[in-house]
Amino acid sequence: MSEFHDPFPSYETMSQHDEAHGKKARRTLWNVFWLLLVVTIVEVIVGLYAVDWNLSKTFLKIFFIGFTLVKAFYIVYTFMHLGHESKWTKWVIIGPFTGFILYLIFMMVIGEGNYSMTKRLDEPAAKVEHVDGGGH
Amino acid sequence: MAGATANLEKIEGWDGQTSPMRASYGKLFMWFFLVSDALTFSGFLCAYGFFRHRFAGEWPDPQEVFHHFPFLHGKHLPLMYVGLMTFILIMSSVTMVLAVEAGHRKNRRQVLIWMFATIIGGFMFVGSQAWEWYNFIKGTDTGAVLYENKMYLYKVDHTTHAIDTTTLRFKGAELSKEESARIIASGEKFYGANLKHNEYGHIAFADFFFFITGFHGFHVFSGVIINIVIFIMALQGYMDRVGHYEMVEKVGLYWHFVDLVWVFVFTFFYLL
């Protein structure tokens, strides 16, 4: 197909399949769609009635972020076909991303973010900058 | 194809014959691009989370900000419109993945149908976002009071959503009636939000809203444009000439990524 890489196997045609397999694949896709829809509706309902039901902020954070990660997993695994890629492809995508995210969260919670939170923004010189913005 | 895949399983990676990734150059680098783009969005959302936590007392409640619905003016309907937007984007993600699946069967007609549906969904989402921005910029009917370059908000009852126009709040703390009356008399009315002032609460909320949803909306818009390009290529039979529909799969990866980002924006901006 292309002269830029080895002619066999032709990676572009690897994921092609016949009608019977396609039928099965489509059923999986629709199932994932219903799952995403139901999760979103549950999230909206909980978001609407969170105050009435006296749900705690911590519970809501875990609940929403947990369900978001569930949705993200299904989108990446099924819709983006990462589940069907080779083991190495999965790792070179998920590995570095997870590493950087953990680093980012670490820096935010323990590193610079924590310093800004506790020290820098409370200093008078820095506060002047934020009066216009923070004045509400 | 089944036969080719069966042969591939026998070939060990790292022996110089075949790539251990078993994916084409184009698809692999679309993934790498998406990883870098995902990190950009993660940075934005982390910064949002940080500011929200830092200014928790004066951060607006998104349900008090985004509660409009088309043709239902004045009704308090939080999460409904954004829920509809989420549904539109998830739906267009499904039509995209169905186009990819049709491409795996080299069914040009179905690829075109599903890609067309995806493009329509994309335009609907961008339009919805424009309406959301319009309402956010236009502001509420009562507005807030801008006095000495500081924003004073009216007191709001969180259960009835009734606005008390005689009492003001500043940085989350309630002011006395006399102080409020003085500021209302000498300050000026301010409606909506821009990059400098925000009637709903902390200015960083408006800045992050414009920046993150704007950046995401720009991704959706470019996704629609790329979808149209691929649609025209499929229409002209390019994919049939090269023998595979992997271009649909690659643009599909980008489109699903846009959906994925929205799932996170939805959670952090509207739900939490």
mmCIF file of C-alpha atoms in Angstrom, chain B residues 7-271:
data_model
loop_
_atom_site.group_PDB
_atom_site.id
_atom_site.type_symbol
_atom_site.label_atom_id
_atom_site.label_comp_id
_atom_site.label_asym_id
_atom_site.label_seq_id
_atom_site.Cartn_x
_atom_site.Cartn_y
_atom_site.Cartn_z
ATOM 1 C CA ASN B 7 -0.748 -14.924 10.492
ATOM 2 C CA LEU B 8 0.188 -11.796 12.371
ATOM 3 C CA GLU B 9 -0.305 -13.423 15.731
ATOM 4 C CA LYS B 10 2.486 -15.844 14.872
ATOM 5 C CA ILE B 11 4.944 -13.071 14.048
ATOM 6 C CA GLU B 12 6.818 -11.941 17.130
ATOM 7 C CA GLY B 13 7.435 -8.257 17.608
ATOM 8 C CA TRP B 14 10.952 -6.832 17.846
ATOM 9 C CA ASP B 15 12.415 -9.363 15.380
ATOM 10 C CA GLY B 16 12.869 -6.841 12.579
ATOM 11 C CA GLN B 17 10.089 -8.172 10.402
ATOM 12 C CA THR B 18 7.128 -6.340 11.765
ATOM 13 C CA SER B 19 6.308 -3.533 14.138
ATOM 14 C CA PRO B 20 5.353 -4.557 17.662
ATOM 15 C CA MET B 21 2.670 -1.865 17.486
ATOM 16 C CA ARG B 22 0.900 -3.607 14.589
ATOM 17 C CA ALA B 23 -0.634 -0.286 13.617
ATOM 18 C CA SER B 24 -0.048 2.005 10.667
ATOM 19 C CA TYR B 25 2.183 5.054 10.945
ATOM 20 C CA GLY B 26 -0.753 7.415 10.487
ATOM 21 C CA LYS B 27 -2.949 5.879 13.156
ATOM 22 C CA LEU B 28 -0.117 5.663 15.664
ATOM 23 C CA PHE B 29 0.768 9.309 15.235
ATOM 24 C CA MET B 30 -2.844 10.383 15.453
ATOM 25 C CA TRP B 31 -2.790 8.665 18.853
ATOM 26 C CA PHE B 32 0.411 10.438 19.882
ATOM 27 C CA PHE B 33 -1.066 13.776 18.843
ATOM 28 C CA LEU B 34 -4.183 13.018 20.879
ATOM 29 C CA VAL B 35 -2.077 12.126 23.927
ATOM 30 C CA SER B 36 -0.346 15.520 23.739
ATOM 31 C CA ASP B 37 -3.668 17.280 23.199
ATOM 32 C CA ALA B 38 -5.183 15.395 26.134
ATOM 33 C CA LEU B 39 -2.324 16.622 28.308
ATOM 34 C CA THR B 40 -3.059 20.212 27.245
ATOM 35 C CA PHE B 41 -6.684 19.838 28.302
ATOM 36 C CA SER B 42 -5.622 18.105 31.516
ATOM 37 C CA GLY B 43 -3.456 21.111 32.315
ATOM 38 C CA PHE B 44 -6.406 23.450 31.773
ATOM 39 C CA LEU B 45 -8.737 21.374 33.910
ATOM 40 C CA CYS B 46 -6.144 21.032 36.684
ATOM 41 C CA ALA B 47 -5.727 24.829 36.686
ATOM 42 C CA TYR B 48 -9.507 25.184 36.824
ATOM 43 C CA GLY B 49 -9.684 22.782 39.755
ATOM 44 C CA PHE B 50 -6.944 24.682 41.536
ATOM 45 C CA PHE B 51 -8.655 28.077 41.147
ATOM 46 C CA ARG B 52 -11.981 26.651 42.124
ATOM 47 C CA HIS B 53 -10.509 25.246 45.295
ATOM 48 C CA ARG B 54 -8.531 28.412 46.001
ATOM 49 C CA PHE B 55 -11.538 30.732 45.636
ATOM 50 C CA ALA B 56 -14.198 28.295 46.809
ATOM 51 C CA GLY B 57 -16.093 30.965 48.774
ATOM 52 C CA GLU B 58 -16.693 33.236 45.778
ATOM 53 C CA TRP B 59 -16.914 30.602 43.053
ATOM 54 C CA PRO B 60 -20.303 30.668 41.290
ATOM 55 C CA ASP B 61 -22.550 27.637 41.469
ATOM 56 C CA PRO B 62 -22.783 26.492 37.814
ATOM 57 C CA GLN B 63 -26.418 25.550 38.331
ATOM 58 C CA GLU B 64 -27.152 29.196 39.139
ATOM 59 C CA VAL B 65 -25.322 30.321 36.002
ATOM 60 C CA PHE B 66 -26.355 27.860 33.303
ATOM 61 C CA HIS B 67 -30.067 27.252 33.676
ATOM 62 C CA HIS B 68 -31.421 28.470 30.347
ATOM 63 C CA PHE B 69 -33.229 26.405 27.771
ATOM 64 C CA PRO B 70 -34.254 27.544 24.272
ATOM 65 C CA PHE B 71 -37.853 28.869 24.045
ATOM 66 C CA LEU B 72 -38.304 28.584 27.833
ATOM 67 C CA HIS B 73 -37.196 31.997 28.979
ATOM 68 C CA GLY B 74 -37.218 32.663 32.716
ATOM 69 C CA LYS B 75 -37.548 29.016 33.726
ATOM 70 C CA HIS B 76 -34.898 27.624 36.066
ATOM 71 C CA LEU B 77 -33.699 24.474 34.296
ATOM 72 C CA PRO B 78 -30.097 23.741 35.258
ATOM 73 C CA LEU B 79 -28.162 20.927 33.532
ATOM 74 C CA MET B 80 -30.942 20.357 30.974
ATOM 75 C CA TYR B 81 -29.371 22.259 28.096
ATOM 76 C CA VAL B 82 -25.857 21.012 28.736
ATOM 77 C CA GLY B 83 -27.276 17.498 29.127
ATOM 78 C CA LEU B 84 -28.797 17.885 25.665
ATOM 79 C CA MET B 85 -25.436 19.095 24.305
ATOM 80 C CA THR B 86 -23.743 16.053 25.836
ATOM 81 C CA PHE B 87 -26.361 13.808 24.254
ATOM 82 C CA ILE B 88 -25.766 15.423 20.831
ATOM 83 C CA LEU B 89 -22.021 14.851 21.113
ATOM 84 C CA ILE B 90 -22.332 11.243 22.329
ATOM 85 C CA MET B 91 -24.807 10.596 19.513
ATOM 86 C CA SER B 92 -22.423 12.037 16.923
ATOM 87 C CA SER B 93 -19.683 9.877 18.422
ATOM 88 C CA VAL B 94 -21.843 6.814 17.795
ATOM 89 C CA THR B 95 -22.555 7.804 14.188
ATOM 90 C CA MET B 96 -18.804 8.337 13.722
ATOM 91 C CA VAL B 97 -17.930 4.909 15.080
ATOM 92 C CA LEU B 98 -20.629 3.403 12.838
ATOM 93 C CA ALA B 99 -18.954 5.129 9.867
ATOM 94 C CA VAL B 100 -15.640 3.585 10.945
ATOM 95 C CA GLU B 101 -17.306 0.174 11.221
ATOM 96 C CA ALA B 102 -18.851 0.570 7.756
ATOM 97 C CA GLY B 103 -15.373 1.491 6.509
ATOM 98 C CA HIS B 104 -14.044 -1.804 7.851
ATOM 99 C CA ARG B 105 -16.566 -3.504 5.568
ATOM 100 C CA LYS B 106 -15.607 -1.136 2.700
ATOM 101 C CA ASN B 107 -19.245 -0.098 2.439
ATOM 102 C CA ARG B 108 -18.933 3.351 0.901
ATOM 103 C CA ARG B 109 -22.642 4.190 0.995
ATOM 104 C CA GLN B 110 -22.951 3.558 4.735
ATOM 105 C CA VAL B 111 -19.707 5.433 5.442
ATOM 106 C CA LEU B 112 -21.129 8.468 3.676
ATOM 107 C CA ILE B 113 -24.480 8.283 5.477
ATOM 108 C CA TRP B 114 -22.951 7.992 8.942
ATOM 109 C CA MET B 115 -20.290 10.627 8.302
ATOM 110 C CA PHE B 116 -22.976 13.018 7.098
ATOM 111 C CA ALA B 117 -24.891 12.415 10.335
ATOM 112 C CA THR B 118 -21.691 13.080 12.303
ATOM 113 C CA ILE B 119 -21.116 16.386 10.509
ATOM 114 C CA ILE B 120 -24.709 17.455 11.276
ATOM 115 C CA GLY B 121 -24.206 16.506 14.941
ATOM 116 C CA GLY B 122 -20.981 18.508 15.040
ATOM 117 C CA PHE B 123 -22.656 21.617 13.676
ATOM 118 C CA MET B 124 -25.498 21.190 16.162
ATOM 119 C CA PHE B 125 -23.028 21.030 19.022
ATOM 120 C CA VAL B 126 -21.074 24.106 17.895
ATOM 121 C CA GLY B 127 -24.374 25.977 17.504
ATOM 122 C CA SER B 128 -25.483 24.917 20.986
ATOM 123 C CA GLN B 129 -22.234 26.156 22.428
ATOM 124 C CA ALA B 130 -22.671 29.503 20.690
ATOM 125 C CA TRP B 131 -26.087 29.839 22.335
ATOM 126 C CA GLU B 132 -24.582 28.957 25.719
ATOM 127 C CA TRP B 133 -21.925 31.647 25.253
ATOM 128 C CA TYR B 134 -24.553 34.147 24.151
ATOM 129 C CA ASN B 135 -26.541 33.662 27.364
ATOM 130 C CA PHE B 136 -23.436 33.756 29.520
ATOM 131 C CA ILE B 137 -22.220 36.997 27.950
ATOM 132 C CA LYS B 138 -25.676 38.610 27.956
ATOM 133 C CA GLY B 139 -26.203 37.842 31.627
ATOM 134 C CA THR B 140 -29.207 37.663 33.895
ATOM 135 C CA ASP B 141 -32.131 40.104 34.032
ATOM 136 C CA THR B 142 -31.028 41.533 37.376
ATOM 137 C CA GLY B 143 -27.257 41.624 36.816
ATOM 138 C CA ALA B 144 -24.837 42.678 39.548
ATOM 139 C CA VAL B 145 -23.380 45.937 40.861
ATOM 140 C CA LEU B 146 -19.962 47.151 39.772
ATOM 141 C CA TYR B 147 -18.548 49.621 42.292
ATOM 142 C CA GLU B 148 -14.955 50.873 42.427
ATOM 143 C CA ASN B 149 -13.954 48.119 40.017
ATOM 144 C CA LYS B 150 -15.287 45.446 42.367
ATOM 145 C CA MET B 151 -18.241 43.199 41.643
ATOM 146 C CA TYR B 152 -21.028 43.015 44.234
ATOM 147 C CA LEU B 153 -23.539 40.220 43.719
ATOM 148 C CA TYR B 154 -27.175 40.218 44.786
ATOM 149 C CA LYS B 155 -28.146 37.775 47.488
ATOM 150 C CA VAL B 156 -29.837 34.685 46.032
ATOM 151 C CA ASP B 157 -32.004 32.167 47.846
ATOM 152 C CA HIS B 158 -30.600 28.820 46.764
ATOM 153 C CA THR B 159 -33.834 26.877 47.072
ATOM 154 C CA THR B 160 -36.357 29.297 45.547
ATOM 155 C CA HIS B 161 -33.802 31.111 43.277
ATOM 156 C CA ALA B 162 -35.423 34.367 44.371
ATOM 157 C CA ILE B 163 -33.094 37.365 44.096
ATOM 158 C CA ASP B 164 -32.980 39.893 46.941
ATOM 159 C CA THR B 165 -32.139 43.201 45.233
ATOM 160 C CA THR B 166 -31.623 45.054 48.525
ATOM 161 C CA THR B 167 -28.824 42.895 49.927
ATOM 162 C CA LEU B 168 -25.392 42.460 48.345
ATOM 163 C CA ARG B 169 -22.664 39.867 48.699
ATOM 164 C CA PHE B 170 -18.965 40.491 48.311
ATOM 165 C CA LYS B 171 -16.430 37.627 48.111
ATOM 166 C CA GLY B 172 -19.105 35.268 49.385
ATOM 167 C CA ALA B 173 -19.883 37.343 52.490
ATOM 168 C CA GLU B 174 -23.185 39.148 52.962
ATOM 169 C CA LEU B 175 -23.182 42.931 53.459
ATOM 170 C CA SER B 176 -25.499 44.907 55.728
ATOM 171 C CA LYS B 177 -28.641 46.547 54.293
ATOM 172 C CA GLU B 178 -27.208 50.069 54.739
ATOM 173 C CA GLU B 179 -23.901 49.211 53.110
ATOM 174 C CA SER B 180 -25.745 47.475 50.266
ATOM 175 C CA ALA B 181 -28.017 50.460 49.689
ATOM 176 C CA ARG B 182 -25.007 52.808 49.557
ATOM 177 C CA ILE B 183 -23.191 50.638 46.996
ATOM 178 C CA ILE B 184 -26.307 50.084 44.868
ATOM 179 C CA ALA B 185 -26.880 53.851 44.801
ATOM 180 C CA SER B 186 -23.323 54.800 43.826
ATOM 181 C CA GLY B 187 -22.291 51.744 41.763
ATOM 182 C CA GLU B 188 -23.327 50.874 38.242
ATOM 183 C CA LYS B 189 -25.258 47.867 36.959
ATOM 184 C CA PHE B 190 -23.289 45.141 35.244
ATOM 185 C CA TYR B 191 -24.773 42.334 33.183
ATOM 186 C CA GLY B 192 -23.172 39.108 32.004
ATOM 187 C CA ALA B 193 -19.498 38.335 31.809
ATOM 188 C CA ASN B 194 -16.401 39.213 29.845
ATOM 189 C CA LEU B 195 -12.701 38.667 30.445
ATOM 190 C CA LYS B 196 -12.500 41.493 33.013
ATOM 191 C CA HIS B 197 -15.785 41.311 34.925
ATOM 192 C CA ASN B 198 -18.203 38.546 35.760
ATOM 193 C CA GLU B 199 -21.594 39.136 37.338
ATOM 194 C CA TYR B 200 -21.898 35.519 38.498
ATOM 195 C CA GLY B 201 -18.886 35.460 40.796
ATOM 196 C CA HIS B 202 -15.139 35.138 40.577
ATOM 197 C CA ILE B 203 -13.657 36.456 37.317
ATOM 198 C CA ALA B 204 -11.516 33.325 36.893
ATOM 199 C CA PHE B 205 -14.738 31.360 36.391
ATOM 200 C CA ALA B 206 -15.577 33.398 33.283
ATOM 201 C CA ASP B 207 -11.969 33.287 32.051
ATOM 202 C CA PHE B 208 -11.783 29.514 32.389
ATOM 203 C CA PHE B 209 -15.221 29.092 30.869
ATOM 204 C CA PHE B 210 -14.308 31.121 27.789
ATOM 205 C CA PHE B 211 -10.899 29.534 27.472
ATOM 206 C CA ILE B 212 -11.678 25.855 28.055
ATOM 207 C CA THR B 213 -15.055 25.617 26.302
ATOM 208 C CA GLY B 214 -13.691 27.897 23.580
ATOM 209 C CA PHE B 215 -10.680 25.679 23.046
ATOM 210 C CA HIS B 216 -12.925 22.628 23.037
ATOM 211 C CA GLY B 217 -15.391 24.281 20.677
ATOM 212 C CA PHE B 218 -12.526 25.097 18.343
ATOM 213 C CA HIS B 219 -11.567 21.403 18.420
ATOM 214 C CA VAL B 220 -15.146 20.451 17.539
ATOM 215 C CA PHE B 221 -15.166 22.973 14.706
ATOM 216 C CA SER B 222 -11.873 21.716 13.251
ATOM 217 C CA GLY B 223 -13.179 18.161 13.675
ATOM 218 C CA VAL B 224 -16.232 19.062 11.596
ATOM 219 C CA ILE B 225 -13.999 20.588 8.900
ATOM 220 C CA ILE B 226 -11.763 17.480 8.807
ATOM 221 C CA ASN B 227 -14.891 15.306 8.716
ATOM 222 C CA ILE B 228 -16.154 17.263 5.705
ATOM 223 C CA VAL B 229 -12.787 16.816 3.934
ATOM 224 C CA ILE B 230 -12.844 13.050 4.558
ATOM 225 C CA PHE B 231 -16.514 12.909 3.534
ATOM 226 C CA ILE B 232 -15.696 14.542 0.178
ATOM 227 C CA MET B 233 -12.714 12.198 -0.303
ATOM 228 C CA ALA B 234 -14.953 9.202 0.359
ATOM 229 C CA LEU B 235 -17.569 10.643 -1.978
ATOM 230 C CA GLN B 236 -14.989 10.876 -4.745
ATOM 231 C CA GLY B 237 -13.980 7.253 -4.166
ATOM 232 C CA TYR B 238 -10.445 7.914 -2.889
ATOM 233 C CA MET B 239 -10.719 5.264 -0.161
ATOM 234 C CA ASP B 240 -11.917 2.685 -2.668
ATOM 235 C CA ARG B 241 -8.893 3.423 -4.878
ATOM 236 C CA VAL B 242 -6.360 2.945 -2.028
ATOM 237 C CA GLY B 243 -8.253 -0.138 -0.835
ATOM 238 C CA HIS B 244 -8.972 0.781 2.773
ATOM 239 C CA TYR B 245 -10.977 3.285 4.849
ATOM 240 C CA GLU B 246 -8.355 3.953 7.488
ATOM 241 C CA MET B 247 -8.648 7.711 7.000
ATOM 242 C CA VAL B 248 -12.189 7.473 8.367
ATOM 243 C CA GLU B 249 -10.790 5.609 11.355
ATOM 244 C CA LYS B 250 -8.136 8.284 11.958
ATOM 245 C CA VAL B 251 -10.556 11.202 11.804
ATOM 246 C CA GLY B 252 -12.844 9.073 13.970
ATOM 247 C CA LEU B 253 -10.122 8.901 16.622
ATOM 248 C CA TYR B 254 -9.952 12.695 16.649
ATOM 249 C CA TRP B 255 -13.724 13.000 16.853
ATOM 250 C CA HIS B 256 -13.992 10.562 19.778
ATOM 251 C CA PHE B 257 -11.249 12.474 21.532
ATOM 252 C CA VAL B 258 -13.329 15.649 21.264
ATOM 253 C CA ASP B 259 -16.223 13.727 22.831
ATOM 254 C CA LEU B 260 -13.900 12.417 25.534
ATOM 255 C CA VAL B 261 -12.755 15.929 26.448
ATOM 256 C CA TRP B 262 -16.368 17.081 26.643
ATOM 257 C CA VAL B 263 -17.132 14.270 29.107
ATOM 258 C CA PHE B 264 -14.508 15.786 31.419
ATOM 259 C CA VAL B 265 -15.514 19.414 30.776
ATOM 260 C CA PHE B 266 -19.116 18.468 31.535
ATOM 261 C CA THR B 267 -18.124 16.923 34.848
ATOM 262 C CA PHE B 268 -15.757 19.625 36.057
ATOM 263 C CA PHE B 269 -17.641 22.681 34.801
ATOM 264 C CA TYR B 270 -21.274 21.744 35.260
ATOM 265 C CA LEU B 271 -21.593 18.883 37.729
#
